[in-house]
PDB file of N, CA and C in Angstrom:
ATOM      1  N   MET A   1       9.020 -23.148   1.533  1.00  0.00           N
ATOM      2  CA  MET A   1       8.883 -21.727   1.798  1.00  0.00           C
ATOM      3  C   MET A   1       9.323 -20.940   0.572  1.00  0.00           C
ATOM      4  N   ALA A   2       8.613 -19.868   0.266  1.00  0.00           N
ATOM      5  CA  ALA A   2       8.964 -18.997  -0.851  1.00  0.00           C
ATOM      6  C   ALA A   2      10.233 -18.223  -0.523  1.00  0.00           C
ATOM      7  N   ASP A   3      10.741 -17.553  -1.535  1.00  0.00           N
ATOM      8  CA  ASP A   3      11.920 -16.720  -1.312  1.00  0.00           C
ATOM      9  C   ASP A   3      11.643 -15.692  -0.227  1.00  0.00           C
ATOM     10  N   LYS A   4      12.637 -15.477   0.617  1.00  0.00           N
ATOM     11  CA  LYS A   4      12.507 -14.500   1.698  1.00  0.00           C
ATOM     12  C   LYS A   4      12.446 -13.092   1.107  1.00  0.00           C
ATOM     13  N   ILE A   5      11.525 -12.304   1.595  1.00  0.00           N
ATOM     14  CA  ILE A   5      11.385 -10.923   1.152  1.00  0.00           C
ATOM     15  C   ILE A   5      12.396 -10.079   1.914  1.00  0.00           C
ATOM     16  N   VAL A   6      13.179  -9.320   1.166  1.00  0.00           N
ATOM     17  CA  VAL A   6      14.182  -8.436   1.750  1.00  0.00           C
ATOM     18  C   VAL A   6      13.929  -7.043   1.212  1.00  0.00           C
ATOM     19  N   GLN A   7      13.912  -6.067   2.081  1.00  0.00           N
ATOM     20  CA  GLN A   7      13.644  -4.686   1.702  1.00  0.00           C
ATOM     21  C   GLN A   7      14.752  -3.796   2.241  1.00  0.00           C
ATOM     22  N   THR A   8      15.216  -2.873   1.423  1.00  0.00           N
ATOM     23  CA  THR A   8      16.230  -1.914   1.865  1.00  0.00           C
ATOM     24  C   THR A   8      15.808  -0.468   1.614  1.00  0.00           C
ATOM     25  N   ALA A   9      14.594  -0.256   1.151  1.00  0.00           N
ATOM     26  CA  ALA A   9      14.144   1.097   0.822  1.00  0.00           C
ATOM     27  C   ALA A   9      14.227   2.040   2.013  1.00  0.00           C
ATOM     28  N   GLY A  10      13.900   1.556   3.192  1.00  0.00           N
ATOM     29  CA  GLY A  10      13.978   2.401   4.382  1.00  0.00           C
ATOM     30  C   GLY A  10      15.382   2.922   4.609  1.00  0.00           C
ATOM     31  N   ARG A  11      16.330   2.022   4.599  1.00  0.00           N
ATOM     32  CA  ARG A  11      17.729   2.433   4.794  1.00  0.00           C
ATOM     33  C   ARG A  11      18.235   3.268   3.624  1.00  0.00           C
ATOM     34  N   ASP A  12      17.869   2.863   2.405  1.00  0.00           N
ATOM     35  CA  ASP A  12      18.333   3.580   1.223  1.00  0.00           C
ATOM     36  C   ASP A  12      17.816   5.019   1.196  1.00  0.00           C
ATOM     37  N   GLN A  13      16.554   5.212   1.563  1.00  0.00           N
ATOM     38  CA  GLN A  13      15.937   6.526   1.426  1.00  0.00           C
ATOM     39  C   GLN A  13      15.927   7.345   2.713  1.00  0.00           C
ATOM     40  N   LEU A  14      15.889   6.686   3.874  1.00  0.00           N
ATOM     41  CA  LEU A  14      15.755   7.422   5.133  1.00  0.00           C
ATOM     42  C   LEU A  14      16.750   7.006   6.198  1.00  0.00           C
ATOM     43  N   GLY A  15      17.670   6.119   5.870  1.00  0.00           N
ATOM     44  CA  GLY A  15      18.570   5.550   6.864  1.00  0.00           C
ATOM     45  C   GLY A  15      19.307   6.558   7.716  1.00  0.00           C
ATOM     46  N   GLU A  16      19.852   7.584   7.105  1.00  0.00           N
ATOM     47  CA  GLU A  16      20.580   8.597   7.875  1.00  0.00           C
ATOM     48  C   GLU A  16      19.632   9.551   8.575  1.00  0.00           C
ATOM     49  N   PHE A  17      18.533   9.901   7.932  1.00  0.00           N
ATOM     50  CA  PHE A  17      17.603  10.882   8.482  1.00  0.00           C
ATOM     51  C   PHE A  17      16.731  10.297   9.598  1.00  0.00           C
ATOM     52  N   ALA A  18      16.253   9.084   9.391  1.00  0.00           N
ATOM     53  CA  ALA A  18      15.331   8.449  10.344  1.00  0.00           C
ATOM     54  C   ALA A  18      15.685   6.973  10.501  1.00  0.00           C
ATOM     55  N   PRO A  19      16.782   6.676  11.179  1.00  0.00           N
ATOM     56  CA  PRO A  19      17.239   5.286  11.265  1.00  0.00           C
ATOM     57  C   PRO A  19      16.243   4.339  11.927  1.00  0.00           C
ATOM     58  N   MET A  20      15.497   4.789  12.933  1.00  0.00           N
ATOM     59  CA  MET A  20      14.512   3.911  13.577  1.00  0.00           C
ATOM     60  C   MET A  20      13.395   3.557  12.596  1.00  0.00           C
ATOM     61  N   PHE A  21      12.897   4.541  11.857  1.00  0.00           N
ATOM     62  CA  PHE A  21      11.861   4.282  10.864  1.00  0.00           C
ATOM     63  C   PHE A  21      12.379   3.321   9.803  1.00  0.00           C
ATOM     64  N   ALA A  22      13.610   3.535   9.351  1.00  0.00           N
ATOM     65  CA  ALA A  22      14.220   2.653   8.355  1.00  0.00           C
ATOM     66  C   ALA A  22      14.282   1.221   8.875  1.00  0.00           C
ATOM     67  N   HIS A  23      14.681   1.057  10.121  1.00  0.00           N
ATOM     68  CA  HIS A  23      14.725  -0.268  10.744  1.00  0.00           C
ATOM     69  C   HIS A  23      13.330  -0.891  10.791  1.00  0.00           C
ATOM     70  N   LEU A  24      12.332  -0.139  11.232  1.00  0.00           N
ATOM     71  CA  LEU A  24      10.974  -0.670  11.328  1.00  0.00           C
ATOM     72  C   LEU A  24      10.445  -1.074   9.946  1.00  0.00           C
ATOM     73  N   ASN A  25      10.723  -0.257   8.942  1.00  0.00           N
ATOM     74  CA  ASN A  25      10.281  -0.552   7.586  1.00  0.00           C
ATOM     75  C   ASN A  25      10.959  -1.814   7.045  1.00  0.00           C
ATOM     76  N   ASP A  26      12.275  -1.829   7.099  1.00  0.00           N
ATOM     77  CA  ASP A  26      13.030  -2.907   6.453  1.00  0.00           C
ATOM     78  C   ASP A  26      13.055  -4.201   7.257  1.00  0.00           C
ATOM     79  N   ASP A  27      13.249  -4.091   8.568  1.00  0.00           N
ATOM     80  CA  ASP A  27      13.438  -5.287   9.392  1.00  0.00           C
ATOM     81  C   ASP A  27      12.147  -5.827   9.994  1.00  0.00           C
ATOM     82  N   VAL A  28      11.255  -4.934  10.405  1.00  0.00           N
ATOM     83  CA  VAL A  28      10.023  -5.399  11.041  1.00  0.00           C
ATOM     84  C   VAL A  28       8.927  -5.615   9.995  1.00  0.00           C
ATOM     85  N   LEU A  29       8.543  -4.551   9.287  1.00  0.00           N
ATOM     86  CA  LEU A  29       7.448  -4.689   8.316  1.00  0.00           C
ATOM     87  C   LEU A  29       7.790  -5.712   7.232  1.00  0.00           C
ATOM     88  N   PHE A  30       8.881  -5.471   6.515  1.00  0.00           N
ATOM     89  CA  PHE A  30       9.218  -6.393   5.421  1.00  0.00           C
ATOM     90  C   PHE A  30       9.985  -7.617   5.909  1.00  0.00           C
ATOM     91  N   GLY A  31      10.857  -7.455   6.875  1.00  0.00           N
ATOM     92  CA  GLY A  31      11.650  -8.583   7.353  1.00  0.00           C
ATOM     93  C   GLY A  31      10.860  -9.605   8.132  1.00  0.00           C
ATOM     94  N   GLU A  32       9.941  -9.151   8.983  1.00  0.00           N
ATOM     95  CA  GLU A  32       9.170 -10.080   9.818  1.00  0.00           C
ATOM     96  C   GLU A  32       7.739 -10.271   9.329  1.00  0.00           C
ATOM     97  N   VAL A  33       6.982  -9.194   9.195  1.00  0.00           N
ATOM     98  CA  VAL A  33       5.561  -9.311   8.863  1.00  0.00           C
ATOM     99  C   VAL A  33       5.369  -9.920   7.470  1.00  0.00           C
ATOM    100  N   TRP A  34       6.082  -9.413   6.467  1.00  0.00           N
ATOM    101  CA  TRP A  34       5.919  -9.942   5.115  1.00  0.00           C
ATOM    102  C   TRP A  34       6.439 -11.369   4.987  1.00  0.00           C
ATOM    103  N   ASN A  35       7.349 -11.789   5.845  1.00  0.00           N
ATOM    104  CA  ASN A  35       7.885 -13.150   5.783  1.00  0.00           C
ATOM    105  C   ASN A  35       7.183 -14.126   6.717  1.00  0.00           C
ATOM    106  N   GLU A  36       6.238 -13.669   7.505  1.00  0.00           N
ATOM    107  CA  GLU A  36       5.458 -14.542   8.373  1.00  0.00           C
ATOM    108  C   GLU A  36       4.602 -15.440   7.477  1.00  0.00           C
ATOM    109  N   GLU A  37       4.518 -16.705   7.786  1.00  0.00           N
ATOM    110  CA  GLU A  37       3.958 -17.684   6.857  1.00  0.00           C
ATOM    111  C   GLU A  37       2.473 -18.012   7.012  1.00  0.00           C
ATOM    112  N   ALA A  38       1.757 -17.419   7.938  1.00  0.00           N
ATOM    113  CA  ALA A  38       0.342 -17.761   8.124  1.00  0.00           C
ATOM    114  C   ALA A  38      -0.515 -17.327   6.935  1.00  0.00           C
ATOM    115  N   ILE A  39      -0.079 -16.285   6.235  1.00  0.00           N
ATOM    116  CA  ILE A  39      -0.781 -15.802   5.037  1.00  0.00           C
ATOM    117  C   ILE A  39       0.229 -15.821   3.898  1.00  0.00           C
ATOM    118  N   ASP A  40      -0.181 -16.345   2.759  1.00  0.00           N
ATOM    119  CA  ASP A  40       0.750 -16.394   1.620  1.00  0.00           C
ATOM    120  C   ASP A  40       0.999 -14.975   1.077  1.00  0.00           C
ATOM    121  N   VAL A  41       2.095 -14.828   0.361  1.00  0.00           N
ATOM    122  CA  VAL A  41       2.521 -13.505  -0.105  1.00  0.00           C
ATOM    123  C   VAL A  41       1.516 -12.902  -1.084  1.00  0.00           C
ATOM    124  N   LYS A  42       0.934 -13.706  -1.949  1.00  0.00           N
ATOM    125  CA  LYS A  42      -0.061 -13.175  -2.892  1.00  0.00           C
ATOM    126  C   LYS A  42      -1.223 -12.543  -2.137  1.00  0.00           C
ATOM    127  N   THR A  43      -1.700 -13.203  -1.095  1.00  0.00           N
ATOM    128  CA  THR A  43      -2.793 -12.651  -0.292  1.00  0.00           C
ATOM    129  C   THR A  43      -2.353 -11.375   0.413  1.00  0.00           C
ATOM    130  N   LYS A  44      -1.133 -11.350   0.940  1.00  0.00           N
ATOM    131  CA  LYS A  44      -0.613 -10.135   1.575  1.00  0.00           C
ATOM    132  C   LYS A  44      -0.565  -8.987   0.580  1.00  0.00           C
ATOM    133  N   CYS A  45      -0.188  -9.289  -0.657  1.00  0.00           N
ATOM    134  CA  CYS A  45      -0.157  -8.253  -1.694  1.00  0.00           C
ATOM    135  C   CYS A  45      -1.550  -7.677  -1.931  1.00  0.00           C
ATOM    136  N   ILE A  46      -2.545  -8.539  -2.004  1.00  0.00           N
ATOM    137  CA  ILE A  46      -3.928  -8.099  -2.215  1.00  0.00           C
ATOM    138  C   ILE A  46      -4.403  -7.255  -1.040  1.00  0.00           C
ATOM    139  N   ILE A  47      -4.149  -7.717   0.167  1.00  0.00           N
ATOM    140  CA  ILE A  47      -4.546  -6.969   1.369  1.00  0.00           C
ATOM    141  C   ILE A  47      -3.896  -5.586   1.367  1.00  0.00           C
ATOM    142  N   THR A  48      -2.626  -5.528   0.994  1.00  0.00           N
ATOM    143  CA  THR A  48      -1.906  -4.260   0.995  1.00  0.00           C
ATOM    144  C   THR A  48      -2.482  -3.304  -0.041  1.00  0.00           C
ATOM    145  N   VAL A  49      -2.741  -3.788  -1.248  1.00  0.00           N
ATOM    146  CA  VAL A  49      -3.322  -2.935  -2.288  1.00  0.00           C
ATOM    147  C   VAL A  49      -4.670  -2.377  -1.824  1.00  0.00           C
ATOM    148  N   VAL A  50      -5.519  -3.229  -1.276  1.00  0.00           N
ATOM    149  CA  VAL A  50      -6.834  -2.781  -0.825  1.00  0.00           C
ATOM    150  C   VAL A  50      -6.715  -1.816   0.354  1.00  0.00           C
ATOM    151  N   SER A  51      -5.773  -2.064   1.253  1.00  0.00           N
ATOM    152  CA  SER A  51      -5.571  -1.164   2.393  1.00  0.00           C
ATOM    153  C   SER A  51      -5.134   0.225   1.933  1.00  0.00           C
ATOM    154  N   LEU A  52      -4.196   0.263   1.004  1.00  0.00           N
ATOM    155  CA  LEU A  52      -3.746   1.558   0.476  1.00  0.00           C
ATOM    156  C   LEU A  52      -4.878   2.247  -0.276  1.00  0.00           C
ATOM    157  N   MET A  53      -5.617   1.483  -1.042  1.00  0.00           N
ATOM    158  CA  MET A  53      -6.768   2.018  -1.772  1.00  0.00           C
ATOM    159  C   MET A  53      -7.785   2.625  -0.809  1.00  0.00           C
ATOM    160  N   ALA A  54      -8.103   1.893   0.249  1.00  0.00           N
ATOM    161  CA  ALA A  54      -9.080   2.367   1.228  1.00  0.00           C
ATOM    162  C   ALA A  54      -8.612   3.644   1.914  1.00  0.00           C
ATOM    163  N   SER A  55      -7.298   3.784   2.061  1.00  0.00           N
ATOM    164  CA  SER A  55      -6.734   4.978   2.703  1.00  0.00           C
ATOM    165  C   SER A  55      -6.597   6.146   1.740  1.00  0.00           C
ATOM    166  N   GLY A  56      -6.855   5.912   0.465  1.00  0.00           N
ATOM    167  CA  GLY A  56      -6.716   6.967  -0.533  1.00  0.00           C
ATOM    168  C   GLY A  56      -5.284   7.208  -0.967  1.00  0.00           C
ATOM    169  N   ILE A  57      -4.405   6.242  -0.717  1.00  0.00           N
ATOM    170  CA  ILE A  57      -3.000   6.360  -1.105  1.00  0.00           C
ATOM    171  C   ILE A  57      -2.874   5.931  -2.562  1.00  0.00           C
ATOM    172  N   THR A  58      -2.586   6.861  -3.431  1.00  0.00           N
ATOM    173  CA  THR A  58      -2.446   6.527  -4.855  1.00  0.00           C
ATOM    174  C   THR A  58      -1.130   7.085  -5.403  1.00  0.00           C
ATOM    175  N   ASP A  59      -0.105   7.077  -4.584  1.00  0.00           N
ATOM    176  CA  ASP A  59       1.204   7.561  -5.003  1.00  0.00           C
ATOM    177  C   ASP A  59       2.094   6.397  -5.415  1.00  0.00           C
ATOM    178  N   SER A  60       3.383   6.619  -5.451  1.00  0.00           N
ATOM    179  CA  SER A  60       4.317   5.589  -5.894  1.00  0.00           C
ATOM    180  C   SER A  60       4.309   4.353  -5.001  1.00  0.00           C
ATOM    181  N   SER A  61       3.903   4.495  -3.743  1.00  0.00           N
ATOM    182  CA  SER A  61       3.848   3.309  -2.877  1.00  0.00           C
ATOM    183  C   SER A  61       2.771   2.337  -3.357  1.00  0.00           C
ATOM    184  N   LEU A  62       1.654   2.850  -3.827  1.00  0.00           N
ATOM    185  CA  LEU A  62       0.627   1.954  -4.364  1.00  0.00           C
ATOM    186  C   LEU A  62       1.106   1.325  -5.672  1.00  0.00           C
ATOM    187  N   THR A  63       1.765   2.108  -6.518  1.00  0.00           N
ATOM    188  CA  THR A  63       2.309   1.543  -7.751  1.00  0.00           C
ATOM    189  C   THR A  63       3.271   0.404  -7.430  1.00  0.00           C
ATOM    190  N   TYR A  64       4.157   0.623  -6.452  1.00  0.00           N
ATOM    191  CA  TYR A  64       5.088  -0.431  -6.026  1.00  0.00           C
ATOM    192  C   TYR A  64       4.322  -1.687  -5.605  1.00  0.00           C
ATOM    193  N   HIS A  65       3.273  -1.507  -4.796  1.00  0.00           N
ATOM    194  CA  HIS A  65       2.544  -2.672  -4.296  1.00  0.00           C
ATOM    195  C   HIS A  65       1.693  -3.335  -5.385  1.00  0.00           C
ATOM    196  N   LEU A  66       1.238  -2.576  -6.374  1.00  0.00           N
ATOM    197  CA  LEU A  66       0.585  -3.194  -7.530  1.00  0.00           C
ATOM    198  C   LEU A  66       1.592  -4.026  -8.320  1.00  0.00           C
ATOM    199  N   GLN A  67       2.787  -3.491  -8.520  1.00  0.00           N
ATOM    200  CA  GLN A  67       3.843  -4.247  -9.207  1.00  0.00           C
ATOM    201  C   GLN A  67       4.211  -5.500  -8.418  1.00  0.00           C
ATOM    202  N   ASN A  68       4.271  -5.370  -7.115  1.00  0.00           N
ATOM    203  CA  ASN A  68       4.572  -6.500  -6.244  1.00  0.00           C
ATOM    204  C   ASN A  68       3.474  -7.565  -6.344  1.00  0.00           C
ATOM    205  N   ALA A  69       2.219  -7.112  -6.376  1.00  0.00           N
ATOM    206  CA  ALA A  69       1.102  -8.047  -6.520  1.00  0.00           C
ATOM    207  C   ALA A  69       1.215  -8.811  -7.842  1.00  0.00           C
ATOM    208  N   LYS A  70       1.512  -8.088  -8.904  1.00  0.00           N
ATOM    209  CA  LYS A  70       1.671  -8.732 -10.210  1.00  0.00           C
ATOM    210  C   LYS A  70       2.818  -9.742 -10.171  1.00  0.00           C
ATOM    211  N   ALA A  71       3.921  -9.349  -9.566  1.00  0.00           N
ATOM    212  CA  ALA A  71       5.087 -10.236  -9.482  1.00  0.00           C
ATOM    213  C   ALA A  71       4.806 -11.488  -8.667  1.00  0.00           C
ATOM    214  N   HIS A  72       3.826 -11.404  -7.763  1.00  0.00           N
ATOM    215  CA  HIS A  72       3.489 -12.561  -6.925  1.00  0.00           C
ATOM    216  C   HIS A  72       2.227 -13.274  -7.401  1.00  0.00           C
ATOM    217  N   GLY A  73       1.886 -13.077  -8.673  1.00  0.00           N
ATOM    218  CA  GLY A  73       0.864 -13.905  -9.292  1.00  0.00           C
ATOM    219  C   GLY A  73      -0.526 -13.343  -9.416  1.00  0.00           C
ATOM    220  N   VAL A  74      -0.749 -12.098  -9.021  1.00  0.00           N
ATOM    221  CA  VAL A  74      -2.079 -11.510  -9.206  1.00  0.00           C
ATOM    222  C   VAL A  74      -2.226 -11.172 -10.689  1.00  0.00           C
ATOM    223  N   THR A  75      -3.241 -11.729 -11.310  1.00  0.00           N
ATOM    224  CA  THR A  75      -3.457 -11.517 -12.739  1.00  0.00           C
ATOM    225  C   THR A  75      -4.232 -10.228 -12.994  1.00  0.00           C
ATOM    226  N   LYS A  76      -4.251  -9.820 -14.253  1.00  0.00           N
ATOM    227  CA  LYS A  76      -5.026  -8.634 -14.638  1.00  0.00           C
ATOM    228  C   LYS A  76      -6.511  -8.842 -14.319  1.00  0.00           C
ATOM    229  N   LYS A  77      -7.023 -10.017 -14.609  1.00  0.00           N
ATOM    230  CA  LYS A  77      -8.429 -10.319 -14.320  1.00  0.00           C
ATOM    231  C   LYS A  77      -8.697 -10.244 -12.812  1.00  0.00           C
ATOM    232  N   GLU A  78      -7.775 -10.794 -12.016  1.00  0.00           N
ATOM    233  CA  GLU A  78      -7.946 -10.754 -10.561  1.00  0.00           C
ATOM    234  C   GLU A  78      -7.884  -9.327 -10.025  1.00  0.00           C
ATOM    235  N   ILE A  79      -6.892  -8.527 -10.468  1.00  0.00           N
ATOM    236  CA  ILE A  79      -6.773  -7.173  -9.921  1.00  0.00           C
ATOM    237  C   ILE A  79      -7.987  -6.337 -10.316  1.00  0.00           C
ATOM    238  N   ALA A  80      -8.515  -6.545 -11.514  1.00  0.00           N
ATOM    239  CA  ALA A  80      -9.714  -5.819 -11.924  1.00  0.00           C
ATOM    240  C   ALA A  80     -10.893  -6.166 -11.010  1.00  0.00           C
ATOM    241  N   ALA A  81     -11.043  -7.445 -10.688  1.00  0.00           N
ATOM    242  CA  ALA A  81     -12.126  -7.873  -9.799  1.00  0.00           C
ATOM    243  C   ALA A  81     -11.908  -7.372  -8.371  1.00  0.00           C
ATOM    244  N   ILE A  82     -10.658  -7.389  -7.915  1.00  0.00           N
ATOM    245  CA  ILE A  82     -10.331  -6.919  -6.562  1.00  0.00           C
ATOM    246  C   ILE A  82     -10.650  -5.434  -6.429  1.00  0.00           C
ATOM    247  N   ILE A  83     -10.195  -4.638  -7.397  1.00  0.00           N
ATOM    248  CA  ILE A  83     -10.440  -3.195  -7.336  1.00  0.00           C
ATOM    249  C   ILE A  83     -11.933  -2.900  -7.440  1.00  0.00           C
ATOM    250  N   THR A  84     -12.630  -3.594  -8.339  1.00  0.00           N
ATOM    251  CA  THR A  84     -14.079  -3.392  -8.476  1.00  0.00           C
ATOM    252  C   THR A  84     -14.791  -3.710  -7.171  1.00  0.00           C
ATOM    253  N   HIS A  85     -14.467  -4.834  -6.575  1.00  0.00           N
ATOM    254  CA  HIS A  85     -15.106  -5.226  -5.313  1.00  0.00           C
ATOM    255  C   HIS A  85     -14.816  -4.193  -4.218  1.00  0.00           C
ATOM    256  N   ALA A  86     -13.553  -3.832  -4.062  1.00  0.00           N
ATOM    257  CA  ALA A  86     -13.181  -2.870  -3.013  1.00  0.00           C
ATOM    258  C   ALA A  86     -13.821  -1.508  -3.250  1.00  0.00           C
ATOM    259  N   THR A  87     -13.991  -1.119  -4.507  1.00  0.00           N
ATOM    260  CA  THR A  87     -14.606   0.178  -4.832  1.00  0.00           C
ATOM    261  C   THR A  87     -15.991   0.309  -4.207  1.00  0.00           C
ATOM    262  N   MET A  88     -16.725  -0.789  -4.155  1.00  0.00           N
ATOM    263  CA  MET A  88     -18.078  -0.750  -3.591  1.00  0.00           C
ATOM    264  C   MET A  88     -18.061  -0.381  -2.099  1.00  0.00           C
ATOM    265  N   TYR A  89     -16.942  -0.592  -1.436  1.00  0.00           N
ATOM    266  CA  TYR A  89     -16.829  -0.326  -0.006  1.00  0.00           C
ATOM    267  C   TYR A  89     -16.025   0.931   0.308  1.00  0.00           C
ATOM    268  N   VAL A  90     -15.060   1.281  -0.544  1.00  0.00           N
ATOM    269  CA  VAL A  90     -14.161   2.393  -0.207  1.00  0.00           C
ATOM    270  C   VAL A  90     -14.437   3.659  -0.997  1.00  0.00           C
ATOM    271  N   GLY A  91     -15.195   3.569  -2.084  1.00  0.00           N
ATOM    272  CA  GLY A  91     -15.559   4.763  -2.830  1.00  0.00           C
ATOM    273  C   GLY A  91     -15.158   4.742  -4.293  1.00  0.00           C
ATOM    274  N   TRP A  92     -16.038   5.294  -5.101  1.00  0.00           N
ATOM    275  CA  TRP A  92     -15.869   5.304  -6.543  1.00  0.00           C
ATOM    276  C   TRP A  92     -14.621   6.059  -7.004  1.00  0.00           C
ATOM    277  N   PRO A  93     -14.360   7.262  -6.496  1.00  0.00           N
ATOM    278  CA  PRO A  93     -13.145   7.976  -6.940  1.00  0.00           C
ATOM    279  C   PRO A  93     -11.861   7.206  -6.630  1.00  0.00           C
ATOM    280  N   LYS A  94     -11.821   6.515  -5.513  1.00  0.00           N
ATOM    281  CA  LYS A  94     -10.637   5.714  -5.182  1.00  0.00           C
ATOM    282  C   LYS A  94     -10.478   4.576  -6.190  1.00  0.00           C
ATOM    283  N   GLY A  95     -11.577   3.967  -6.574  1.00  0.00           N
ATOM    284  CA  GLY A  95     -11.524   2.912  -7.578  1.00  0.00           C
ATOM    285  C   GLY A  95     -10.959   3.415  -8.899  1.00  0.00           C
ATOM    286  N   TRP A  96     -11.446   4.555  -9.353  1.00  0.00           N
ATOM    287  CA  TRP A  96     -10.930   5.143 -10.584  1.00  0.00           C
ATOM    288  C   TRP A  96      -9.432   5.406 -10.482  1.00  0.00           C
ATOM    289  N   ALA A  97      -8.998   5.970  -9.377  1.00  0.00           N
ATOM    290  CA  ALA A  97      -7.581   6.292  -9.193  1.00  0.00           C
ATOM    291  C   ALA A  97      -6.718   5.038  -9.234  1.00  0.00           C
ATOM    292  N   VAL A  98      -7.169   3.984  -8.578  1.00  0.00           N
ATOM    293  CA  VAL A  98      -6.387   2.745  -8.541  1.00  0.00           C
ATOM    294  C   VAL A  98      -6.410   2.054  -9.903  1.00  0.00           C
ATOM    295  N   PHE A  99      -7.547   2.114 -10.600  1.00  0.00           N
ATOM    296  CA  PHE A  99      -7.594   1.514 -11.933  1.00  0.00           C
ATOM    297  C   PHE A  99      -6.597   2.186 -12.885  1.00  0.00           C
ATOM    298  N   ARG A 100      -6.439   3.506 -12.780  1.00  0.00           N
ATOM    299  CA  ARG A 100      -5.467   4.189 -13.639  1.00  0.00           C
ATOM    300  C   ARG A 100      -4.059   3.639 -13.418  1.00  0.00           C
ATOM    301  N   LEU A 101      -3.683   3.399 -12.155  1.00  0.00           N
ATOM    302  CA  LEU A 101      -2.362   2.856 -11.847  1.00  0.00           C
ATOM    303  C   LEU A 101      -2.256   1.394 -12.267  1.00  0.00           C
ATOM    304  N   ALA A 102      -3.274   0.606 -11.959  1.00  0.00           N
ATOM    305  CA  ALA A 102      -3.245  -0.823 -12.283  1.00  0.00           C
ATOM    306  C   ALA A 102      -3.186  -1.046 -13.794  1.00  0.00           C
ATOM    307  N   LYS A 103      -3.881  -0.219 -14.535  1.00  0.00           N
ATOM    308  CA  LYS A 103      -3.876  -0.346 -15.988  1.00  0.00           C
ATOM    309  C   LYS A 103      -2.459  -0.177 -16.535  1.00  0.00           C
ATOM    310  N   GLU A 104      -1.689   0.722 -15.945  1.00  0.00           N
ATOM    311  CA  GLU A 104      -0.295   0.911 -16.350  1.00  0.00           C
ATOM    312  C   GLU A 104       0.570  -0.295 -15.972  1.00  0.00           C
ATOM    313  N   VAL A 105       0.361  -0.820 -14.778  1.00  0.00           N
ATOM    314  CA  VAL A 105       1.172  -1.953 -14.310  1.00  0.00           C
ATOM    315  C   VAL A 105       0.921  -3.197 -15.148  1.00  0.00           C
ATOM    316  N   TRP A 106      -0.317  -3.432 -15.527  1.00  0.00           N
ATOM    317  CA  TRP A 106      -0.676  -4.624 -16.308  1.00  0.00           C
ATOM    318  C   TRP A 106      -0.791  -4.331 -17.800  1.00  0.00           C
ATOM    319  N   LYS A 107      -0.270  -3.222 -18.290  1.00  0.00           N
ATOM    320  CA  LYS A 107      -0.491  -2.806 -19.683  1.00  0.00           C
ATOM    321  C   LYS A 107       0.044  -3.785 -20.719  1.00  0.00           C
ATOM    322  N   GLU A 108       1.119  -4.474 -20.436  1.00  0.00           N
ATOM    323  CA  GLU A 108       1.675  -5.388 -21.433  1.00  0.00           C
ATOM    324  C   GLU A 108       1.006  -6.743 -21.441  1.00  0.00           C
ATOM    325  N   ASP A 109       0.098  -6.996 -20.514  1.00  0.00           N
ATOM    326  CA  ASP A 109      -0.575  -8.302 -20.453  1.00  0.00           C
ATOM    327  C   ASP A 109      -1.745  -8.350 -21.424  1.00  0.00           C
TER     328      ASP A 109
END
């Protein structure tokens, strides 16, 4: 089994304001769903990037998940192909927006 994914962003950023949301984010989403073994983490990273892309989310959460994808083995060549493929289904402007972020994440490669 790979290293267990642990997340504290919910508690760190919203723990006092929204403790239930923080719990769901840190313990359920990242604690249970991300650590469930039926799908490997690299695939989960790809699914997450494409899901955020399809939703038009191009803020720091997408940057985080692009960095996470890179950290879990998604190469520059793979992310370029993933974004290109998804663009055909989710829209050209979304593809451009995600490429701008991905280019920054993979810039040193």
